mmCIF file of C-alpha atoms in Angstrom:
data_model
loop_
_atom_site.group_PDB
_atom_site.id
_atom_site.type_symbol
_atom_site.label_atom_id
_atom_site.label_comp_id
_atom_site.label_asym_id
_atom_site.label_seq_id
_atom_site.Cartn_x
_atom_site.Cartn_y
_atom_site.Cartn_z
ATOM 1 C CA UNK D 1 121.415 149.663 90.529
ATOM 2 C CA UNK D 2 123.592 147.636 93.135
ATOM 3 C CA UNK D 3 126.996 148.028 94.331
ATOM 4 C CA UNK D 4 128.887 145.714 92.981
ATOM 5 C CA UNK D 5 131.622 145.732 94.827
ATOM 6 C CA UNK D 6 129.633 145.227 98.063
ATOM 7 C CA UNK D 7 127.803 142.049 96.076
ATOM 8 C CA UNK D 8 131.332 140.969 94.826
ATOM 9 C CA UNK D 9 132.775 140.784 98.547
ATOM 10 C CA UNK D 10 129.179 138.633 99.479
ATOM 11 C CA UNK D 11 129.580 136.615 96.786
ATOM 12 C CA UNK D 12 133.027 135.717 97.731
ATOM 13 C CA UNK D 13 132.405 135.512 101.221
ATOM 14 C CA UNK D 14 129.725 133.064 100.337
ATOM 15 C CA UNK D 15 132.196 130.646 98.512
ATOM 16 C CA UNK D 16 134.864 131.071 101.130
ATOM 17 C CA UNK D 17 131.991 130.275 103.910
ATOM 18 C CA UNK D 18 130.538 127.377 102.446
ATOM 19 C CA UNK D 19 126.714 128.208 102.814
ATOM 20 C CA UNK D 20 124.790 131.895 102.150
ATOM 21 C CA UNK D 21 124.054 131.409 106.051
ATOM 22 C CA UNK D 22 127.465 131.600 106.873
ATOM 23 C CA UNK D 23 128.338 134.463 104.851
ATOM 24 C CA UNK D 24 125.766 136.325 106.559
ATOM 25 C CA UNK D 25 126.735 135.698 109.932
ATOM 26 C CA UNK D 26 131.008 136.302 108.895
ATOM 27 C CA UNK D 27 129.199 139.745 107.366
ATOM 28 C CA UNK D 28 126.513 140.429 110.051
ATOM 29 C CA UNK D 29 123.787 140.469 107.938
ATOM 30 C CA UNK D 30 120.524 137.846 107.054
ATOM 31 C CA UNK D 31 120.689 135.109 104.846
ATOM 32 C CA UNK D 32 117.935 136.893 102.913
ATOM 33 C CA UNK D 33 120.082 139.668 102.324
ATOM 34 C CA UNK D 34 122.919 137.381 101.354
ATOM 35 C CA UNK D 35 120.721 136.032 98.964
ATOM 36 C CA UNK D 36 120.080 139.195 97.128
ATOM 37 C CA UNK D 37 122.929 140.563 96.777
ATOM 38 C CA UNK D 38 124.177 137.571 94.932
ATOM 39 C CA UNK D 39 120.699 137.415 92.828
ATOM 40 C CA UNK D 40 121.201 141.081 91.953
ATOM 41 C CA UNK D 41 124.840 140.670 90.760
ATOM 42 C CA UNK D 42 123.976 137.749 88.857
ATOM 43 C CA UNK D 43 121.019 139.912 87.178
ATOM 44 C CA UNK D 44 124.234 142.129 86.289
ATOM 45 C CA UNK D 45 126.342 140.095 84.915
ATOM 46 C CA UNK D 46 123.394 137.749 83.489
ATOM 47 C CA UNK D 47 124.996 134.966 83.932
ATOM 48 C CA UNK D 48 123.614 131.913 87.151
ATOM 49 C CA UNK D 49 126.907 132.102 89.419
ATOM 50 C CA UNK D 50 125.951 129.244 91.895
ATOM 51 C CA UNK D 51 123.937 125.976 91.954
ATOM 52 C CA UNK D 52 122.181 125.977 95.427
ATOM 53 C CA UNK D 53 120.970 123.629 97.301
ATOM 54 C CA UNK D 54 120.532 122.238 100.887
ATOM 55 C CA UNK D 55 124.081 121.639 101.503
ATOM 56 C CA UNK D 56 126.444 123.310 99.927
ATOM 57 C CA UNK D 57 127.142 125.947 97.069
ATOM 58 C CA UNK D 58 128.532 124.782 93.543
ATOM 59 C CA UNK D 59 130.100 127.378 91.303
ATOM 60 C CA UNK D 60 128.559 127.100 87.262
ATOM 61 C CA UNK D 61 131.014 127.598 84.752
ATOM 62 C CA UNK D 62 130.887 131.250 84.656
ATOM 63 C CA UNK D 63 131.008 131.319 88.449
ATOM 64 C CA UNK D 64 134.097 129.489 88.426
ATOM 65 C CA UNK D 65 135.693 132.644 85.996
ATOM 66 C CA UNK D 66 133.639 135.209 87.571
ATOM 67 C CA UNK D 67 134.936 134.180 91.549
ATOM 68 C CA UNK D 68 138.497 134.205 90.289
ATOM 69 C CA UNK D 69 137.993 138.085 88.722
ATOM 70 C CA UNK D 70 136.225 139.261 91.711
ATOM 71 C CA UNK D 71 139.146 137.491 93.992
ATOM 72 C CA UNK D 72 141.537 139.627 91.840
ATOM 73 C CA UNK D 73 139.357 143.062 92.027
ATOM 74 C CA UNK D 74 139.132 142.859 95.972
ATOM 75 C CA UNK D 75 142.762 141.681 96.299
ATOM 76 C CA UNK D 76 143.524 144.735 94.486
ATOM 77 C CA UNK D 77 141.570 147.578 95.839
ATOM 78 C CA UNK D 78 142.601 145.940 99.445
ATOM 79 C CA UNK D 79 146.616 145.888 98.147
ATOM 80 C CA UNK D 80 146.032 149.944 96.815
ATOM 81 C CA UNK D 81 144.416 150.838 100.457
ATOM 82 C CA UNK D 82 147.666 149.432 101.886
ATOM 83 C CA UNK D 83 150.132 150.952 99.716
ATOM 84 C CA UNK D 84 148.768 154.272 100.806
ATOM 85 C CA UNK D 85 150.303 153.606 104.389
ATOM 86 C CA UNK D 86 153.600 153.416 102.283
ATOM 87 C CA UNK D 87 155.290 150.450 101.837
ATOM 88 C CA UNK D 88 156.562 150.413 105.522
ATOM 89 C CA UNK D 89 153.305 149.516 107.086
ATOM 90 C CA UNK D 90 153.097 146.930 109.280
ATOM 91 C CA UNK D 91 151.688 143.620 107.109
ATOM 92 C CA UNK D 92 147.774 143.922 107.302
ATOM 93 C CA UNK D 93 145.185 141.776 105.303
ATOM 94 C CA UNK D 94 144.633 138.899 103.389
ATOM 95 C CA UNK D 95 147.068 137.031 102.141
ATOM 96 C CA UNK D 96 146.519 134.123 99.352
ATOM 97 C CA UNK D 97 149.701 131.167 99.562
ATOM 98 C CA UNK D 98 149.493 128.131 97.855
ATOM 99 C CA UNK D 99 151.103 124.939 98.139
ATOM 100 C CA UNK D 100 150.975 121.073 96.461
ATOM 101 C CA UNK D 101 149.001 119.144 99.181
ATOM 102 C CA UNK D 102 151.325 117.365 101.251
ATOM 103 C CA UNK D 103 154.095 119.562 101.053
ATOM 104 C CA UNK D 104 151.911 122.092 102.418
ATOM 105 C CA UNK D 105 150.118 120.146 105.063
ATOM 106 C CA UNK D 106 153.653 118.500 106.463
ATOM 107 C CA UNK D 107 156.245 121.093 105.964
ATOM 108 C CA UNK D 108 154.841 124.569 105.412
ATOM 109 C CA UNK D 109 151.319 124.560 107.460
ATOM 110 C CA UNK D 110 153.516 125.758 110.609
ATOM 111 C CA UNK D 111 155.655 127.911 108.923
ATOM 112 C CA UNK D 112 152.219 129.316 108.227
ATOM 113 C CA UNK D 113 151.055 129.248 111.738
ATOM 114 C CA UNK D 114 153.943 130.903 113.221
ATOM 115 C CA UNK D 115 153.086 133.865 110.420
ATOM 116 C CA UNK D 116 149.810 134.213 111.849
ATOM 117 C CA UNK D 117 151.525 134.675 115.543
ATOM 118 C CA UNK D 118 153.851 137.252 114.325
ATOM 119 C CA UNK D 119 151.938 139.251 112.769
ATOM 120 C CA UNK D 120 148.452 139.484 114.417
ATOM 121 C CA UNK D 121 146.727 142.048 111.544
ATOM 122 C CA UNK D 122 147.259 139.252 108.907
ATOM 123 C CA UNK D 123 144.884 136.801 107.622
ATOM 124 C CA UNK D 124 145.965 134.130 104.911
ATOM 125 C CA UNK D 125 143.840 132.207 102.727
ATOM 126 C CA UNK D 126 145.802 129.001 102.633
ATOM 127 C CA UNK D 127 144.893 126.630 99.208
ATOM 128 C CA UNK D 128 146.260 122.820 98.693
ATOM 129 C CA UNK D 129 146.105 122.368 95.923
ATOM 130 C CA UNK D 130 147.881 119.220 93.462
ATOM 131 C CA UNK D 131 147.549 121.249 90.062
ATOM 132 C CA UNK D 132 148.686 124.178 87.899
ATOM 133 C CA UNK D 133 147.776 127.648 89.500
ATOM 134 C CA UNK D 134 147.345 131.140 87.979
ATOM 135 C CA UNK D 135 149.015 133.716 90.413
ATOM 136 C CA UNK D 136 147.518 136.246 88.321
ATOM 137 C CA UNK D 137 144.029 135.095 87.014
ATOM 138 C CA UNK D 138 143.267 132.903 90.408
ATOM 139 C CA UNK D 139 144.492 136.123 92.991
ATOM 140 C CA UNK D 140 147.303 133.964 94.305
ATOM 141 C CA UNK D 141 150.175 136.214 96.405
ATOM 142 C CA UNK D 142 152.564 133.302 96.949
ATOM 143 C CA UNK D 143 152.951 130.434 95.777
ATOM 144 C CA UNK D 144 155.134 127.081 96.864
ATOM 145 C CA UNK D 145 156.607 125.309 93.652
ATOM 146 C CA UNK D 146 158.503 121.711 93.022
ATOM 147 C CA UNK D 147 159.811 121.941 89.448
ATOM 148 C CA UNK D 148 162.184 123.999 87.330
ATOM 149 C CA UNK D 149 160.411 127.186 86.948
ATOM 150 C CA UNK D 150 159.823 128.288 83.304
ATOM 151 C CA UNK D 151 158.336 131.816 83.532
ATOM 152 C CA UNK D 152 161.486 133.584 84.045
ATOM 153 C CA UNK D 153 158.678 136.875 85.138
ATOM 154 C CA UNK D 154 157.851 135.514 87.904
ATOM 155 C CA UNK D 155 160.114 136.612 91.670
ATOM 156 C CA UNK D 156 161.660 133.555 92.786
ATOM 157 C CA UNK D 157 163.198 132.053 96.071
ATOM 158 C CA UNK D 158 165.108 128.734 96.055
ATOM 159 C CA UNK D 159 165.095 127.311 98.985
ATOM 160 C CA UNK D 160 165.911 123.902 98.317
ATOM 161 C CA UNK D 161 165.517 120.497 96.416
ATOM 162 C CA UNK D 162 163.845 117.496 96.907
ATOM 163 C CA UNK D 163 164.775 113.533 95.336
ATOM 164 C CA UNK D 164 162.393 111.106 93.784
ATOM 165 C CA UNK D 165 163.264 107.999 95.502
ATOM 166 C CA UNK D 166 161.957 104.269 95.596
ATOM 167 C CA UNK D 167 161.383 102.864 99.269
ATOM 168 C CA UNK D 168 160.145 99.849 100.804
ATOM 169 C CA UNK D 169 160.021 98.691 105.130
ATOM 170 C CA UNK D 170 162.145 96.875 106.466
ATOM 171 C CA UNK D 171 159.034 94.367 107.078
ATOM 172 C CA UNK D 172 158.768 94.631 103.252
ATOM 173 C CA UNK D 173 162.412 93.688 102.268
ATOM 174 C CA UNK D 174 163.187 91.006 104.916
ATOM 175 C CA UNK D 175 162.762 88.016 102.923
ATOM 176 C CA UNK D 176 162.213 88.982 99.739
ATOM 177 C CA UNK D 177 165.010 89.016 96.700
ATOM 178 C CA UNK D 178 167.700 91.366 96.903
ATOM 179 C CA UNK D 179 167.269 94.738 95.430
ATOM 180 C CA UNK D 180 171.417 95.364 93.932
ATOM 181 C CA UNK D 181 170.406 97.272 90.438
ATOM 182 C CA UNK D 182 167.060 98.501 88.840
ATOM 183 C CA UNK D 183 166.651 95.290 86.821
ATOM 184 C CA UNK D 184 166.004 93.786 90.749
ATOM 185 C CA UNK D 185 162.721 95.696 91.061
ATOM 186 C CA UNK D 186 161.131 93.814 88.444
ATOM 187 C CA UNK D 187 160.894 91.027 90.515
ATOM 188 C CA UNK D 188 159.431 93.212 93.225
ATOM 189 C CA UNK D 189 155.927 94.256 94.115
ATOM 190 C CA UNK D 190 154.807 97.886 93.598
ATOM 191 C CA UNK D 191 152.362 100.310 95.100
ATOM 192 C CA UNK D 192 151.651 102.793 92.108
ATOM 193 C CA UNK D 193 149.809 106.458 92.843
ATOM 194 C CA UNK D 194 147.325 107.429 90.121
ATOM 195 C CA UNK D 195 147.710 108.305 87.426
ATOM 196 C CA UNK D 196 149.363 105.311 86.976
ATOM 197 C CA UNK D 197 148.857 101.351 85.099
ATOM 198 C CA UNK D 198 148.046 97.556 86.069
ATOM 199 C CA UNK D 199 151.671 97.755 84.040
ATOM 200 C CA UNK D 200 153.645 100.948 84.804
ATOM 201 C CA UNK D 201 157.172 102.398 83.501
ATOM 202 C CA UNK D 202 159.238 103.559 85.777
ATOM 203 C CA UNK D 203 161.871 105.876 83.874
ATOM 204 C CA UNK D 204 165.863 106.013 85.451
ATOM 205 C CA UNK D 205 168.621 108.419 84.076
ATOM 206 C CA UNK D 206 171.020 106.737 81.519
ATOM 207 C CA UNK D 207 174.197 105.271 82.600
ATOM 208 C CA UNK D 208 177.341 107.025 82.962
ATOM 209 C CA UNK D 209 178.440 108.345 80.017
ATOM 210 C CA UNK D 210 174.873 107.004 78.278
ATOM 211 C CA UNK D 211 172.618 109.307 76.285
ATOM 212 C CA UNK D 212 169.011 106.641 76.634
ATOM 213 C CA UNK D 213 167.277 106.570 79.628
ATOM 214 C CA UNK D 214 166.659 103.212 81.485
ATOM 215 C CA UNK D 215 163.005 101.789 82.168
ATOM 216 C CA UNK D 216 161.949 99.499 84.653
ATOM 217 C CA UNK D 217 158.401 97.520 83.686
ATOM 218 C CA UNK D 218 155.969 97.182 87.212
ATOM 219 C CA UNK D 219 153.204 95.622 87.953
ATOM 220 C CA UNK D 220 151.505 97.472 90.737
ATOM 221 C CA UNK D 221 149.420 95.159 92.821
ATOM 222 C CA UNK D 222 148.332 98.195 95.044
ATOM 223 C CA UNK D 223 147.326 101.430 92.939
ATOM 224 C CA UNK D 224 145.868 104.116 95.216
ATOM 225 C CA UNK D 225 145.163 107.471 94.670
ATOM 226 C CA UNK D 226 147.290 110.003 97.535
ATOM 227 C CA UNK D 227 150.722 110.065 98.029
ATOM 228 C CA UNK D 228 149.480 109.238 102.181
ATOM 229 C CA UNK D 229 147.937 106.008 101.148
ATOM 230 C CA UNK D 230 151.092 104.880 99.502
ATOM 231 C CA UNK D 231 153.431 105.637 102.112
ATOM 232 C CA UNK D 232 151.219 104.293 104.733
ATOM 233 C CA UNK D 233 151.153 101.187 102.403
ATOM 234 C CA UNK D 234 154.840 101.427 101.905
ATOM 235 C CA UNK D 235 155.379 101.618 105.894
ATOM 236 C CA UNK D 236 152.976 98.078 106.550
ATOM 237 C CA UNK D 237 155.010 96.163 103.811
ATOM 238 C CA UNK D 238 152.896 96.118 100.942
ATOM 239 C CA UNK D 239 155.431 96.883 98.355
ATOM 240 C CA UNK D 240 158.291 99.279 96.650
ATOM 241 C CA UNK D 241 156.763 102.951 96.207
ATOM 242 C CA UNK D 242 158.412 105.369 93.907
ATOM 243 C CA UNK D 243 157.678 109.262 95.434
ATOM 244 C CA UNK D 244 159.602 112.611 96.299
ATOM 245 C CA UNK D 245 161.745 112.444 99.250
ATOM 246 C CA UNK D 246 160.093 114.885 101.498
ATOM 247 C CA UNK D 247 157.106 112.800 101.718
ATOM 248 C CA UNK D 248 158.838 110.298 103.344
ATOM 249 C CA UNK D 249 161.242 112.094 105.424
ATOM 250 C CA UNK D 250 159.516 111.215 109.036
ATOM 251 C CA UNK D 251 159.583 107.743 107.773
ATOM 252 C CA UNK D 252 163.447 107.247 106.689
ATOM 253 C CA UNK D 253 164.007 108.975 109.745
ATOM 254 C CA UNK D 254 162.010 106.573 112.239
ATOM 255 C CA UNK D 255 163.405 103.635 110.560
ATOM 256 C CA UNK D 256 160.107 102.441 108.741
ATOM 257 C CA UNK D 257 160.948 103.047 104.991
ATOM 258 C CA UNK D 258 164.495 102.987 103.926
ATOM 259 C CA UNK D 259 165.642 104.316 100.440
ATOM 260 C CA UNK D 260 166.632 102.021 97.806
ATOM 261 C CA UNK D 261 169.166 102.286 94.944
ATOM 262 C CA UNK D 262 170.146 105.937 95.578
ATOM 263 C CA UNK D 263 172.308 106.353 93.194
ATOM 264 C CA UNK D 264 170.116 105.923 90.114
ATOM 265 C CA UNK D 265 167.836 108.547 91.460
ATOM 266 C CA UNK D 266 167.143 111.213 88.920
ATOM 267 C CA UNK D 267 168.909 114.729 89.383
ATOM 268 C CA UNK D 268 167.155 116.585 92.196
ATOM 269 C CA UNK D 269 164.058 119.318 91.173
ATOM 270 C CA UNK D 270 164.015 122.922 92.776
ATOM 271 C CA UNK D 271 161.658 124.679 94.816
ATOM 272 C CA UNK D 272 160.837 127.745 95.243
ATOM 273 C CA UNK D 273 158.421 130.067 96.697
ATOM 274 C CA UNK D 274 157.373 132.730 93.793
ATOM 275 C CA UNK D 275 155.488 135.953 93.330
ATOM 276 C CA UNK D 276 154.582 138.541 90.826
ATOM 277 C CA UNK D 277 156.684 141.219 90.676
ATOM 278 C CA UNK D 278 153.883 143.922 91.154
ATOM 279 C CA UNK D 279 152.837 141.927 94.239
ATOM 280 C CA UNK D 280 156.908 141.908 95.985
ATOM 281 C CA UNK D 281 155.797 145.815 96.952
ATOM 282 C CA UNK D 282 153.543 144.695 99.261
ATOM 283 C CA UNK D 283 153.845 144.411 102.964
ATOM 284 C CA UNK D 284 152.248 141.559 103.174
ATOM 285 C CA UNK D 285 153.576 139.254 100.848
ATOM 286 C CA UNK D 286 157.265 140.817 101.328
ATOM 287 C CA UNK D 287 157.007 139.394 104.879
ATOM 288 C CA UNK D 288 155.740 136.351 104.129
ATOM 289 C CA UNK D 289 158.320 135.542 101.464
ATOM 290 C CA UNK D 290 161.203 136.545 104.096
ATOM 291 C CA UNK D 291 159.640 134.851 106.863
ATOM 292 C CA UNK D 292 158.858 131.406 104.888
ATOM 293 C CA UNK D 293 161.920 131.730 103.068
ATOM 294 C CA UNK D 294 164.338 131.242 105.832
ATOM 295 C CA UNK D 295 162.351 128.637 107.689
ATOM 296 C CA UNK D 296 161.886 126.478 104.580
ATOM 297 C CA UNK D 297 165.716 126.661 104.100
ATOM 298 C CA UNK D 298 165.933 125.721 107.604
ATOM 299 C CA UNK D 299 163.534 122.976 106.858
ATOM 300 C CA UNK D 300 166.002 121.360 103.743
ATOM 301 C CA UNK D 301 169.247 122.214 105.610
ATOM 302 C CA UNK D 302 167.935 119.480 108.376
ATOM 303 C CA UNK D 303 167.522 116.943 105.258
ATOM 304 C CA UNK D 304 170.322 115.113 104.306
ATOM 305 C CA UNK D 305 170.847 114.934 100.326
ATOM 306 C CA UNK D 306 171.301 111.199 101.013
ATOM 307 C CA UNK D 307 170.576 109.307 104.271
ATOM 308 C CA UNK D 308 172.893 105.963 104.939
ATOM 309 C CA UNK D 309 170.830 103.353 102.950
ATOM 310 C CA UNK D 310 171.810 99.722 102.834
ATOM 311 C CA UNK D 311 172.069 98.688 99.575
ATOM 312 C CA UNK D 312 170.431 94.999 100.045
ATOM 313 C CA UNK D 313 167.680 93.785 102.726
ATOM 314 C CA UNK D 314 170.817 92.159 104.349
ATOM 315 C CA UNK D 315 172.286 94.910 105.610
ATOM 316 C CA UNK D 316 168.628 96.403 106.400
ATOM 317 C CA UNK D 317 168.560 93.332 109.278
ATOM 318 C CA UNK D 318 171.186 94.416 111.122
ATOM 319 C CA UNK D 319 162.279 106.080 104.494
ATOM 320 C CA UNK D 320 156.922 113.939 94.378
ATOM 321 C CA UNK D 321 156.853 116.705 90.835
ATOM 322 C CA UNK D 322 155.422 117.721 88.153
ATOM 323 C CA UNK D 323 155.231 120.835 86.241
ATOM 324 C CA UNK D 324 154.273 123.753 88.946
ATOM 325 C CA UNK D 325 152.170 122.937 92.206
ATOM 326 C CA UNK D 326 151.888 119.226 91.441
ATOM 327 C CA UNK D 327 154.081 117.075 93.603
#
């Protein structure tokens, strides 16, 4: 007999840790006990959870399923502790936010921060991540999202838009052909971002009045594989990059990337922060979504829906998403 609760909080305080030593010290207990606890719940479920070795700890396949349930079952028995201090307790416990990786590391990592300060009984488990997330099935309390949002269940916030724009330096443009209409870039190098093609498409909305979108053929002669590699490419002259405006705002600003051919931008995508609707009655995440919320609308009311571009490297003489958390 174990308790499995008690082995599902060391197991997951064992993945957040890094190492079985590390859970035992966050836990105040020895690395042998560590050990079996996780041994004994995997005798449970009979199922290997982790691979172990020197290092580090790797989740197996059923680990990876198993860590997300157990995530859920603590998050849950923590949440129904809180709600019986009513729902006008101060914010206490862990909180899970997520956010695409940049977006996250530039623009809401202090928003985060300043959280933390406020509310001193809070802890927040803060995930990157540049994919799809489960709010439900990965334990996720808020979550940051670039993209029209499709699961009308979800508790949404809007608190503004970002472009996808093409921008090059100033070092970049001097020089080279003008850039007057799409056709232009052709004739231009590119830096691409992976997933991407020694020959990439770059896709434009139709024409006025049109009903076919436009392409643009590119041959990337720089193909890297973060958005921060391309605009630190973009910013020493290495080409044209094609990415979401608010990964470029410090640069437009400081005058080392300027936006090209704004007007055949695409029409601007959403975000949001979102929630589950069972998870709005909680302290915790109801003070997080009105905290971030107003500082993130701060955040897009201080970017301008179109900064003065030239619209050819003469004048310049004399600055992502996807479907959910990708951008």
């Amino acid at each position: 007999m174990i308790d499995r609760l008690d082995a599902m909080r060391v197991f997951v305080t064992a993945l957040d840790e890094g190492s079985l030593a590390s859970a035992g010290r966050r836990l105040n207990r020895s690395p042998a006990a560590v050990t079996r606890a996780i041994a004994a719940l995997e005798s449970h479920v009979g199922a290997q959870l982790l691979h172990r070795t020197t290092r580090r700890l790797q989740l197996t396949e059923a680990g990876e399923e198993y860590a997300a349930v157990c995530r859920r079952v603590l998050a849950d028995l923590d949440d129904a502790d809180l709600a019986v201090a009513g729902s006008r307790a101060a914010p206490r416990g862990i909180l899970t936010v997520t956010a695409p990786v940049m977006f996250g590391t530039r623009v809401l990592r202090p928003i985060v921060g300043e959280f933390l300060k406020a509310y001193p009984a809070m802890q927040v488990r803060y995930l990157l991540l540049n994919r799809m997330t489960s709010l439900l099935d990965e334990g996720i309390d808020v979550a940051l999202r670039i993209a029209p949002l499709q699961d009308s269940n979800l508790i949404a916030v809007r608190i503004g838009e970002v472009r996808r724009v093409l921008c090059a330096s100033p070092k970049y443009l001097a020089g080279r052909p003008p850039i007057a209409s799409l056709s232009d870039l052709a004739q231009h190098d590119a830096i691409g971002i992976e997933p991407t093609s020694p020959d990439d498409i770059w896709s434009f909305p139709p024409v006025a009045g049109g009903r076919i979108p436009r392409t643009v053929r590119v041959k990337p002669r720089l193909m890297v594989n973060t958005d921060e590699a391309a605009v630190s490419a973009a910013v020493d002259g290495e080409g044209i990059v094609r990415i979401f405006s608010y990964k470029i705002q410090h640069e437009v600003s400081g005058g080392s990337l300027v936006v090209l051919l704004p007007e055949d931008e695409p029409p601007p995508v959403p975000v949001h922060l979102i929630t589950l609707p069972d998870r709005l009655s909680l302290a915790k995440v109801r003070a997080f979504m009105d905290f971030a919320a107003a500082r993130l609308k701060a955040e897009f009311d201080c970017m301008p829906p179109h900064p003065a571009e030239p619209s050819s490297p003469r004048d310049l003489l004399d600055e992502d998403f996807a479907p959910a958390n990708v951008a």
